[in-house]
mmCIF file of C-alpha atoms and ligand atoms in Angstrom:
data_model
loop_
_atom_site.group_PDB
_atom_site.id
_atom_site.type_symbol
_atom_site.label_atom_id
_atom_site.label_comp_id
_atom_site.label_asym_id
_atom_site.label_seq_id
_atom_site.Cartn_x
_atom_site.Cartn_y
_atom_site.Cartn_z
ATOM 1 C CA MET L 1187 -59.824 75.823 2.047
ATOM 2 C CA LYS L 1188 -62.274 75.452 -0.836
ATOM 3 C CA SER L 1189 -64.659 78.318 -1.361
ATOM 4 C CA PRO L 1190 -68.243 77.468 -0.393
ATOM 5 C CA ALA L 1191 -70.508 76.449 -3.247
ATOM 6 C CA HIS L 1192 -71.863 79.375 -5.263
ATOM 7 C CA SER L 1193 -75.234 80.679 -4.064
ATOM 8 C CA ALA L 1194 -76.810 79.800 -7.450
ATOM 9 C CA ALA L 1195 -75.633 76.196 -7.074
ATOM 10 C CA PRO L 1196 -78.323 73.508 -6.771
ATOM 11 C CA ARG L 1197 -79.222 72.976 -3.108
ATOM 12 C CA VAL L 1198 -78.992 69.432 -1.761
ATOM 13 C CA VAL L 1199 -79.830 68.400 1.811
ATOM 14 C CA VAL L 1200 -78.381 65.093 3.010
ATOM 15 C CA VAL L 1201 -79.788 63.364 6.103
ATOM 16 C CA GLY L 1202 -77.482 60.623 7.251
ATOM 17 C CA SER L 1203 -74.510 59.171 9.041
ATOM 18 C CA LEU L 1204 -70.958 60.340 9.664
ATOM 19 C CA ASN L 1205 -68.401 57.652 10.540
ATOM 20 C CA LEU L 1206 -64.708 57.376 11.096
ATOM 21 C CA ASP L 1207 -63.674 54.463 8.848
ATOM 22 C CA LEU L 1208 -60.893 52.160 10.097
ATOM 23 C CA ILE L 1209 -59.794 50.293 6.996
ATOM 24 C CA ALA L 1210 -57.684 47.122 7.193
ATOM 25 C CA GLN L 1211 -56.109 46.063 3.910
ATOM 26 C CA VAL L 1212 -56.061 42.276 3.694
ATOM 27 C CA GLU L 1213 -55.127 39.642 1.122
ATOM 28 C CA GLN L 1214 -58.467 37.854 1.544
ATOM 29 C CA LEU L 1215 -61.554 38.757 3.562
ATOM 30 C CA PRO L 1216 -61.772 36.588 6.703
ATOM 31 C CA ALA L 1217 -64.353 33.768 6.777
ATOM 32 C CA ALA L 1218 -66.455 33.300 9.947
ATOM 33 C CA GLY L 1219 -64.136 32.359 12.825
ATOM 34 C CA GLU L 1220 -60.994 33.117 10.804
ATOM 35 C CA THR L 1221 -58.173 35.520 11.738
ATOM 36 C CA VAL L 1222 -56.256 37.149 8.902
ATOM 37 C CA PRO L 1223 -53.318 39.605 8.912
ATOM 38 C CA ALA L 1224 -53.650 43.109 7.438
ATOM 39 C CA SER L 1225 -50.841 44.844 5.554
ATOM 40 C CA ASP L 1226 -52.030 48.313 6.563
ATOM 41 C CA LEU L 1227 -54.574 50.211 8.681
ATOM 42 C CA LEU L 1228 -56.032 53.486 7.357
ATOM 43 C CA ARG L 1229 -58.218 56.054 9.149
ATOM 44 C CA ARG L 1230 -60.550 57.876 6.781
ATOM 45 C CA PHE L 1231 -63.726 59.955 6.925
ATOM 46 C CA GLY L 1232 -66.771 57.883 5.960
ATOM 47 C CA GLY L 1233 -70.404 57.115 6.728
ATOM 48 C CA LYS L 1234 -72.939 56.793 3.932
ATOM 49 C CA GLY L 1235 -74.526 60.181 4.630
ATOM 50 C CA ALA L 1236 -71.331 62.213 4.718
ATOM 51 C CA ASN L 1237 -69.838 60.289 1.783
ATOM 52 C CA GLN L 1238 -72.887 61.197 -0.312
ATOM 53 C CA ALA L 1239 -72.727 64.803 0.897
ATOM 54 C CA VAL L 1240 -69.067 65.059 -0.180
ATOM 55 C CA ALA L 1241 -69.854 63.484 -3.569
ATOM 56 C CA ALA L 1242 -72.670 66.006 -4.171
ATOM 57 C CA ALA L 1243 -70.519 68.960 -3.045
ATOM 58 C CA ARG L 1244 -67.699 67.938 -5.402
ATOM 59 C CA GLN L 1245 -70.246 68.048 -8.253
ATOM 60 C CA GLY L 1246 -70.859 71.717 -7.389
ATOM 61 C CA ALA L 1247 -74.002 71.432 -5.249
ATOM 62 C CA ALA L 1248 -74.539 73.649 -2.181
ATOM 63 C CA VAL L 1249 -74.872 70.865 0.390
ATOM 64 C CA THR L 1250 -76.268 70.963 3.913
ATOM 65 C CA MET L 1251 -75.637 67.882 6.035
ATOM 66 C CA ILE L 1252 -78.069 66.890 8.810
ATOM 67 C CA GLY L 1253 -76.601 64.341 11.222
ATOM 68 C CA CYS L 1254 -74.725 63.863 14.493
ATOM 69 C CA VAL L 1255 -71.130 63.406 15.619
ATOM 70 C CA GLY L 1256 -69.747 62.860 19.103
ATOM 71 C CA ASP L 1257 -68.336 65.765 21.115
ATOM 72 C CA ASP L 1258 -64.918 64.135 20.687
ATOM 73 C CA ALA L 1259 -61.804 64.875 18.632
ATOM 74 C CA ASP L 1260 -63.108 62.743 15.746
ATOM 75 C CA GLY L 1261 -66.338 64.763 15.660
ATOM 76 C CA THR L 1262 -64.444 68.062 15.595
ATOM 77 C CA ALA L 1263 -62.092 66.800 12.884
ATOM 78 C CA TYR L 1264 -65.056 65.618 10.816
ATOM 79 C CA ARG L 1265 -66.789 68.999 10.985
ATOM 80 C CA GLU L 1266 -63.561 70.743 9.918
ATOM 81 C CA HIS L 1267 -63.180 68.298 7.043
ATOM 82 C CA LEU L 1268 -66.723 68.966 5.770
ATOM 83 C CA VAL L 1269 -66.218 72.725 6.027
ATOM 84 C CA ARG L 1270 -63.100 72.308 3.847
ATOM 85 C CA GLU L 1271 -65.344 70.473 1.356
ATOM 86 C CA GLY L 1272 -67.634 73.536 1.276
ATOM 87 C CA ILE L 1273 -70.484 71.755 3.121
ATOM 88 C CA ASN L 1274 -72.819 73.571 5.510
ATOM 89 C CA THR L 1275 -72.311 71.826 8.890
ATOM 90 C CA ARG L 1276 -74.648 73.947 11.035
ATOM 91 C CA ALA L 1277 -77.258 71.155 11.128
ATOM 92 C CA ILE L 1278 -74.770 68.590 12.466
ATOM 93 C CA GLY L 1279 -75.326 68.059 16.192
ATOM 94 C CA SER L 1280 -72.546 67.256 18.694
ATOM 95 C CA ILE L 1281 -73.723 64.632 21.177
ATOM 96 C CA PRO L 1282 -72.187 64.836 24.656
ATOM 97 C CA ARG L 1283 -70.453 61.768 26.106
ATOM 98 C CA THR L 1284 -71.063 59.801 22.883
ATOM 99 C CA PRO L 1285 -68.404 58.719 20.404
ATOM 100 C CA THR L 1286 -68.549 59.600 16.717
ATOM 101 C CA GLY L 1287 -69.772 56.647 14.619
ATOM 102 C CA THR L 1288 -67.094 54.180 13.568
ATOM 103 C CA ALA L 1289 -66.918 51.633 10.761
ATOM 104 C CA LEU L 1290 -64.538 48.666 10.822
ATOM 105 C CA ILE L 1291 -63.761 47.812 7.205
ATOM 106 C CA ALA L 1292 -61.702 45.039 5.630
ATOM 107 C CA VAL L 1293 -60.717 45.449 1.955
ATOM 108 C CA ASP L 1294 -59.133 42.620 -0.053
ATOM 109 C CA ARG L 1295 -56.814 42.663 -3.081
ATOM 110 C CA GLN L 1296 -59.760 42.642 -5.504
ATOM 111 C CA GLY L 1297 -61.175 45.757 -3.821
ATOM 112 C CA GLN L 1298 -64.075 43.829 -2.235
ATOM 113 C CA ASN L 1299 -64.988 44.651 1.355
ATOM 114 C CA ASN L 1300 -67.008 43.845 4.417
ATOM 115 C CA ILE L 1301 -68.077 46.484 6.914
ATOM 116 C CA VAL L 1302 -69.176 46.538 10.562
ATOM 117 C CA VAL L 1303 -70.727 49.835 11.742
ATOM 118 C CA ILE L 1304 -70.832 51.065 15.359
ATOM 119 C CA ALA L 1305 -73.508 53.785 15.183
ATOM 120 C CA GLY L 1306 -72.312 55.956 18.120
ATOM 121 C CA ALA L 1307 -73.678 59.500 17.752
ATOM 122 C CA ASN L 1308 -75.504 58.589 14.519
ATOM 123 C CA ALA L 1309 -78.080 56.751 16.634
ATOM 124 C CA ARG L 1310 -78.955 60.028 18.385
ATOM 125 C CA LEU L 1311 -80.365 61.871 15.369
ATOM 126 C CA THR L 1312 -84.028 62.560 16.183
ATOM 127 C CA ALA L 1313 -87.147 63.618 14.286
ATOM 128 C CA VAL L 1314 -87.178 66.793 16.401
ATOM 129 C CA SER L 1315 -83.665 67.777 15.366
ATOM 130 C CA VAL L 1316 -84.655 67.184 11.720
ATOM 131 C CA ARG L 1317 -87.823 69.275 12.183
ATOM 132 C CA ASN L 1318 -85.624 72.120 13.420
ATOM 133 C CA GLN L 1319 -84.107 72.145 9.933
ATOM 134 C CA SER L 1320 -87.481 72.258 8.123
ATOM 135 C CA ALA L 1321 -86.755 75.569 6.367
ATOM 136 C CA ILE L 1322 -83.532 74.229 4.845
ATOM 137 C CA ILE L 1323 -85.275 71.063 3.637
ATOM 138 C CA ARG L 1324 -88.228 72.993 2.189
ATOM 139 C CA HIS L 1325 -85.888 75.175 0.114
ATOM 140 C CA ALA L 1326 -83.733 72.341 -1.209
ATOM 141 C CA GLY L 1327 -83.547 71.228 -4.826
ATOM 142 C CA ALA L 1328 -83.439 67.629 -3.565
ATOM 143 C CA LEU L 1329 -83.324 65.656 -0.315
ATOM 144 C CA LEU L 1330 -80.994 62.650 -0.166
ATOM 145 C CA ALA L 1331 -81.251 59.978 2.571
ATOM 146 C CA GLN L 1332 -79.938 56.538 3.487
ATOM 147 C CA LEU L 1333 -80.907 54.237 6.371
ATOM 148 C CA GLU L 1334 -77.807 54.432 8.614
ATOM 149 C CA VAL L 1335 -79.517 56.846 11.058
ATOM 150 C CA PRO L 1336 -82.787 56.326 13.011
ATOM 151 C CA LEU L 1337 -85.830 55.801 10.790
ATOM 152 C CA ALA L 1338 -87.896 58.443 12.608
ATOM 153 C CA ALA L 1339 -85.389 61.107 11.529
ATOM 154 C CA VAL L 1340 -85.330 59.917 7.911
ATOM 155 C CA VAL L 1341 -89.132 59.692 7.698
ATOM 156 C CA GLU L 1342 -89.531 63.180 9.184
ATOM 157 C CA ALA L 1343 -87.147 64.670 6.610
ATOM 158 C CA MET L 1344 -89.070 62.947 3.812
ATOM 159 C CA ARG L 1345 -92.409 64.147 5.194
ATOM 160 C CA ILE L 1346 -91.164 67.765 5.185
ATOM 161 C CA ALA L 1347 -89.725 67.403 1.668
ATOM 162 C CA ASN L 1348 -92.945 65.808 0.348
ATOM 163 C CA GLY L 1349 -94.983 68.663 1.859
ATOM 164 C CA ALA L 1350 -92.855 71.205 0.007
ATOM 165 C CA GLY L 1351 -92.676 69.293 -3.297
ATOM 166 C CA VAL L 1352 -88.914 68.688 -2.904
ATOM 167 C CA PRO L 1353 -87.810 65.514 -4.740
ATOM 168 C CA VAL L 1354 -86.643 62.777 -2.367
ATOM 169 C CA VAL L 1355 -83.848 60.392 -3.350
ATOM 170 C CA LEU L 1356 -83.433 57.332 -1.123
ATOM 171 C CA ASN L 1357 -80.510 54.941 -1.034
ATOM 172 C CA PRO L 1358 -82.077 52.361 1.358
ATOM 173 C CA SER L 1359 -78.787 51.096 2.711
ATOM 174 C CA PRO L 1360 -78.287 49.317 5.043
ATOM 175 C CA LEU L 1361 -81.596 47.666 4.269
ATOM 176 C CA ARG L 1362 -84.173 47.712 7.072
ATOM 177 C CA SER L 1363 -87.241 45.530 7.250
ATOM 178 C CA ASP L 1364 -89.197 48.218 9.150
ATOM 179 C CA PHE L 1365 -88.886 51.002 6.546
ATOM 180 C CA PRO L 1366 -92.468 52.250 5.916
ATOM 181 C CA TRP L 1367 -92.573 51.870 2.125
ATOM 182 C CA GLY L 1368 -95.592 53.604 0.644
ATOM 183 C CA ARG L 1369 -95.957 56.245 3.352
ATOM 184 C CA MET L 1370 -93.812 58.794 1.527
ATOM 185 C CA THR L 1371 -93.440 59.729 -2.128
ATOM 186 C CA LEU L 1372 -89.966 58.906 -3.430
ATOM 187 C CA HIS L 1373 -88.672 60.500 -6.613
ATOM 188 C CA THR L 1374 -85.851 57.987 -7.061
ATOM 189 C CA VAL L 1375 -84.705 54.908 -5.151
ATOM 190 C CA ILE L 1376 -81.096 53.794 -5.665
ATOM 191 C CA THR L 1377 -80.232 50.211 -4.729
ATOM 192 C CA ASN L 1378 -77.763 47.491 -5.586
ATOM 193 C CA GLU L 1379 -79.069 44.193 -7.018
ATOM 194 C CA LEU L 1380 -79.361 42.400 -3.684
ATOM 195 C CA GLU L 1381 -81.268 45.278 -2.077
ATOM 196 C CA ALA L 1382 -83.634 45.554 -5.075
ATOM 197 C CA GLN L 1383 -84.461 41.853 -4.890
ATOM 198 C CA ARG L 1384 -85.093 42.018 -1.147
ATOM 199 C CA ILE L 1385 -87.273 45.162 -1.311
ATOM 200 C CA PHE L 1386 -89.396 44.228 -4.320
ATOM 201 C CA GLY L 1387 -89.292 40.423 -4.140
ATOM 202 C CA LEU L 1388 -88.530 40.142 -7.865
ATOM 203 C CA PRO L 1389 -85.316 38.979 -9.571
ATOM 204 C CA VAL L 1390 -83.331 41.907 -11.024
ATOM 205 C CA GLY L 1391 -82.415 39.709 -14.003
ATOM 206 C CA ASN L 1392 -86.077 40.018 -15.012
ATOM 207 C CA LEU L 1393 -86.334 43.783 -14.814
ATOM 208 C CA ALA L 1394 -86.232 44.516 -18.546
ATOM 209 C CA ARG L 1395 -88.721 41.728 -19.378
ATOM 210 C CA ALA L 1396 -91.160 42.063 -16.466
ATOM 211 C CA THR L 1397 -91.584 45.845 -16.430
ATOM 212 C CA VAL L 1398 -95.325 45.629 -15.681
ATOM 213 C CA ALA L 1399 -94.697 43.636 -12.483
ATOM 214 C CA TRP L 1400 -91.793 45.896 -11.450
ATOM 215 C CA ARG L 1401 -93.793 49.076 -12.104
ATOM 216 C CA ARG L 1402 -96.633 47.710 -9.983
ATOM 217 C CA LYS L 1403 -94.185 47.141 -7.096
ATOM 218 C CA LEU L 1404 -92.849 50.682 -7.488
ATOM 219 C CA ALA L 1405 -96.355 52.175 -7.561
ATOM 220 C CA GLU L 1406 -97.341 50.275 -4.370
ATOM 221 C CA ARG L 1407 -94.362 51.927 -2.661
ATOM 222 C CA ARG L 1408 -94.965 55.380 -4.250
ATOM 223 C CA ILE L 1409 -91.602 55.272 -6.017
ATOM 224 C CA ALA L 1410 -91.428 57.182 -9.303
ATOM 225 C CA GLN L 1411 -88.168 55.690 -10.581
ATOM 226 C CA LEU L 1412 -85.673 53.006 -9.689
ATOM 227 C CA LEU L 1413 -81.925 52.790 -10.297
ATOM 228 C CA VAL L 1414 -80.152 49.482 -9.727
ATOM 229 C CA THR L 1415 -76.350 49.784 -9.611
ATOM 230 C CA ARG L 1416 -74.412 46.637 -10.558
ATOM 231 C CA GLY L 1417 -70.700 47.370 -10.025
ATOM 232 C CA ALA L 1418 -68.863 47.018 -13.343
ATOM 233 C CA GLN L 1419 -72.105 46.266 -15.218
ATOM 234 C CA ALA L 1420 -74.498 48.862 -16.650
ATOM 235 C CA THR L 1421 -76.920 50.546 -14.229
ATOM 236 C CA LEU L 1422 -80.559 49.539 -14.759
ATOM 237 C CA CYS L 1423 -83.105 52.377 -14.837
ATOM 238 C CA LEU L 1424 -86.871 51.991 -14.608
ATOM 239 C CA THR L 1425 -89.256 54.920 -14.954
ATOM 240 C CA ALA L 1426 -92.998 55.063 -15.702
ATOM 241 C CA GLU L 1427 -92.227 55.303 -19.418
ATOM 242 C CA LYS L 1428 -88.913 53.567 -19.996
ATOM 243 C CA CYS L 1429 -86.577 50.796 -18.927
ATOM 244 C CA PHE L 1430 -82.960 51.194 -20.017
ATOM 245 C CA ALA L 1431 -79.367 50.409 -19.065
ATOM 246 C CA VAL L 1432 -76.612 53.017 -18.690
ATOM 247 C CA PRO L 1433 -72.998 51.837 -19.149
ATOM 248 C CA THR L 1434 -70.215 52.569 -16.704
ATOM 249 C CA LEU L 1435 -66.444 53.102 -16.989
ATOM 250 C CA ARG L 1436 -64.145 50.108 -17.337
ATOM 251 C CA ILE L 1437 -61.627 50.394 -14.506
ATOM 252 C CA ARG L 1438 -59.607 48.136 -12.213
ATOM 253 C CA PRO L 1439 -60.945 48.810 -8.682
ATOM 254 C CA VAL L 1440 -58.610 49.218 -5.702
ATOM 255 C CA ASP L 1441 -61.313 49.715 -3.061
ATOM 256 C CA THR L 1442 -65.063 49.722 -3.766
ATOM 257 C CA VAL L 1443 -66.031 51.331 -0.412
ATOM 258 C CA GLY L 1444 -68.047 54.484 -1.130
ATOM 259 C CA ALA L 1445 -68.694 53.782 -4.844
ATOM 260 C CA GLY L 1446 -72.457 53.541 -4.247
ATOM 261 C CA ASP L 1447 -72.304 56.733 -2.176
ATOM 262 C CA ALA L 1448 -70.486 58.598 -4.955
ATOM 263 C CA PHE L 1449 -73.195 57.418 -7.355
ATOM 264 C CA ALA L 1450 -76.044 58.595 -5.078
ATOM 265 C CA GLY L 1451 -74.456 61.973 -4.279
ATOM 266 C CA THR L 1452 -73.577 62.712 -7.897
ATOM 267 C CA PHE L 1453 -76.982 61.639 -9.227
ATOM 268 C CA THR L 1454 -78.789 63.810 -6.670
ATOM 269 C CA ALA L 1455 -76.609 66.871 -7.302
ATOM 270 C CA ARG L 1456 -77.281 66.612 -11.040
ATOM 271 C CA LEU L 1457 -80.997 65.971 -10.500
ATOM 272 C CA ALA L 1458 -81.211 69.119 -8.343
ATOM 273 C CA GLU L 1459 -79.382 71.005 -11.072
ATOM 274 C CA GLY L 1460 -82.005 69.979 -13.644
ATOM 275 C CA PHE L 1461 -80.037 67.424 -15.691
ATOM 276 C CA ALA L 1462 -82.052 64.895 -17.731
ATOM 277 C CA PHE L 1463 -82.389 61.545 -15.969
ATOM 278 C CA PRO L 1464 -80.145 59.427 -18.287
ATOM 279 C CA GLU L 1465 -77.395 62.070 -18.225
ATOM 280 C CA ALA L 1466 -77.493 62.285 -14.427
ATOM 281 C CA VAL L 1467 -77.133 58.473 -14.288
ATOM 282 C CA MET L 1468 -74.246 58.555 -16.768
ATOM 283 C CA LEU L 1469 -72.351 61.090 -14.626
ATOM 284 C CA ALA L 1470 -73.176 59.138 -11.453
ATOM 285 C CA ASN L 1471 -71.769 55.961 -13.022
ATOM 286 C CA CYS L 1472 -68.517 57.800 -13.806
ATOM 287 C CA ALA L 1473 -68.239 59.180 -10.257
ATOM 288 C CA GLY L 1474 -68.948 55.734 -8.746
ATOM 289 C CA ALA L 1475 -66.297 54.032 -10.871
ATOM 290 C CA LEU L 1476 -63.625 56.706 -10.265
ATOM 291 C CA THR L 1477 -64.191 56.459 -6.500
ATOM 292 C CA THR L 1478 -62.868 52.886 -6.506
ATOM 293 C CA LEU L 1479 -59.402 53.946 -7.681
ATOM 294 C CA LYS L 1480 -57.999 54.820 -4.212
ATOM 295 C CA PRO L 1481 -58.449 53.357 -0.719
ATOM 296 C CA GLY L 1482 -61.143 55.070 1.371
ATOM 297 C CA ALA L 1483 -64.663 56.192 0.502
ATOM 298 C CA GLN L 1484 -63.984 59.863 -0.150
ATOM 299 C CA ALA L 1485 -60.334 59.997 -1.287
ATOM 300 C CA ALA L 1486 -61.013 59.388 -4.988
ATOM 301 C CA MET L 1487 -64.480 60.945 -5.293
ATOM 302 C CA PRO L 1488 -64.134 63.095 -8.417
ATOM 303 C CA SER L 1489 -64.702 66.793 -8.914
ATOM 304 C CA ARG L 1490 -67.356 68.011 -11.328
ATOM 305 C CA TRP L 1491 -64.711 68.677 -13.953
ATOM 306 C CA VAL L 1492 -63.090 65.217 -13.749
ATOM 307 C CA THR L 1493 -66.524 63.538 -13.799
ATOM 308 C CA GLN L 1494 -67.467 65.387 -16.979
ATOM 309 C CA ARG L 1495 -64.114 64.621 -18.616
ATOM 310 C CA GLU L 1496 -64.528 60.886 -17.937
ATOM 311 C CA ARG L 1497 -68.172 60.945 -18.986
ATOM 312 C CA ILE L 1498 -67.037 61.683 -22.556
ATOM 313 C CA ARG L 1499 -65.486 58.198 -22.621
ATOM 314 C CA LEU L 1500 -68.991 56.712 -22.289
ATOM 315 C CA THR L 1501 -70.401 58.222 -25.479
HETATM 316 O O1 RIB Z 2572 -70.951 53.089 2.046
HETATM 317 C C1 RIB Z 2572 -69.678 53.053 2.642
HETATM 318 C C2 RIB Z 2572 -69.771 53.489 4.070
HETATM 319 O O2 RIB Z 2572 -70.529 52.536 4.794
HETATM 320 C C3 RIB Z 2572 -68.446 53.570 4.781
HETATM 321 O O3 RIB Z 2572 -67.820 54.825 4.653
HETATM 322 C C4 RIB Z 2572 -68.806 53.207 6.212
HETATM 323 O O4 RIB Z 2572 -68.663 54.263 7.106
HETATM 324 C C5 RIB Z 2572 -70.240 52.701 6.152
HETATM 325 O O5 RIB Z 2572 -71.133 53.624 6.618
#
C-alpha cells in the first residue's frame, strides 16, 4: 500500500464520478448498426472524477474524493483501490440496491475510442451530501469537478469553494446544455476543441487572433482562464493577459481513454501546489500524453517523478 500523501501536500477535492470501465479492444470502432469483433475485454477502474483524483494523487496532492459507488463488490473494490492510491475515500457514499457506475468503451488500433456511460450510483450524488463535506472543500487548495454527476451536486461544491476563495477548476465533460454558466466563478476551465466551440460558440482555430471576442465570452461566464487540449497538438491557453500554446510530448498512443483526465488532475494538483500557470500546463501535457501508452484510463497515469522527468523533454 502507498503511504497517504504528506500532510503538507497541496489539498485537492474532486467531486465526480466513479465507474467500472469495460474496455473492448477492436480493429475499428463500429458504425451505427454495425457489429464488430473485439480481440480482448478489459475491466479497469475509471470514471472522470476518480481518474482525475488518481492523476492528482500521483502528482503528490492530498486528494479527497466526493462521489458515490454502489453497495456492491465493484464499489468495495473501487474504495480499496483508491485507498491504495492514497486518496481519502470517507466522502464517497455507498448507495444501497444501486450498481456502481459502468462505462462500456471500445478502443481501436489507433487508440481512438467511443464510450457509453451507465451512471448507476453516480446519479445519486446530492447537493446535501456535498454540503456535508463543506469543511473539506473550504480547506482545499483547489476544487476539481466534471459533469458526470448531478449538476446540483457540482454547483453546490462550487458555491462552497467560491465562498471560501478556493480556486475551482472545471472540466465540463460530458457537456451539458443546462450548466449554469456565469453563476459561479471558475478559476480555470479545461475543454477539448469540440467542447470549447460548443460552450463559447466561437471557432477554436480563431482563438489566438480573436482574443477580445474570446475574453468577452469568458468574462460573461465568470471564467478567469481557459485551457483547450488538442490531443497531439499544443494546448491553447487564454488568460486575461496572455494567449499562448504549450507543446506536448510526441508519442504513439495505445489508448487515449483518460488522457484528458490525467491532464485535469495533474494541472489542478500543480495549481494547488502554487506552480506558475504555464509550468502546470506543461506538466499536465506530459501526464496526458503518458497516460495514452497503456490500455485503461488509470494504468499509465504517471507519478510525479516520471512526469517531471518527461517534462524536461519539452524544454
Ligand atoms: O474520461 C474517461 C472516462 O470517461 C472513462 O474512464 C469512463 O468511465 C468515462 O467516465
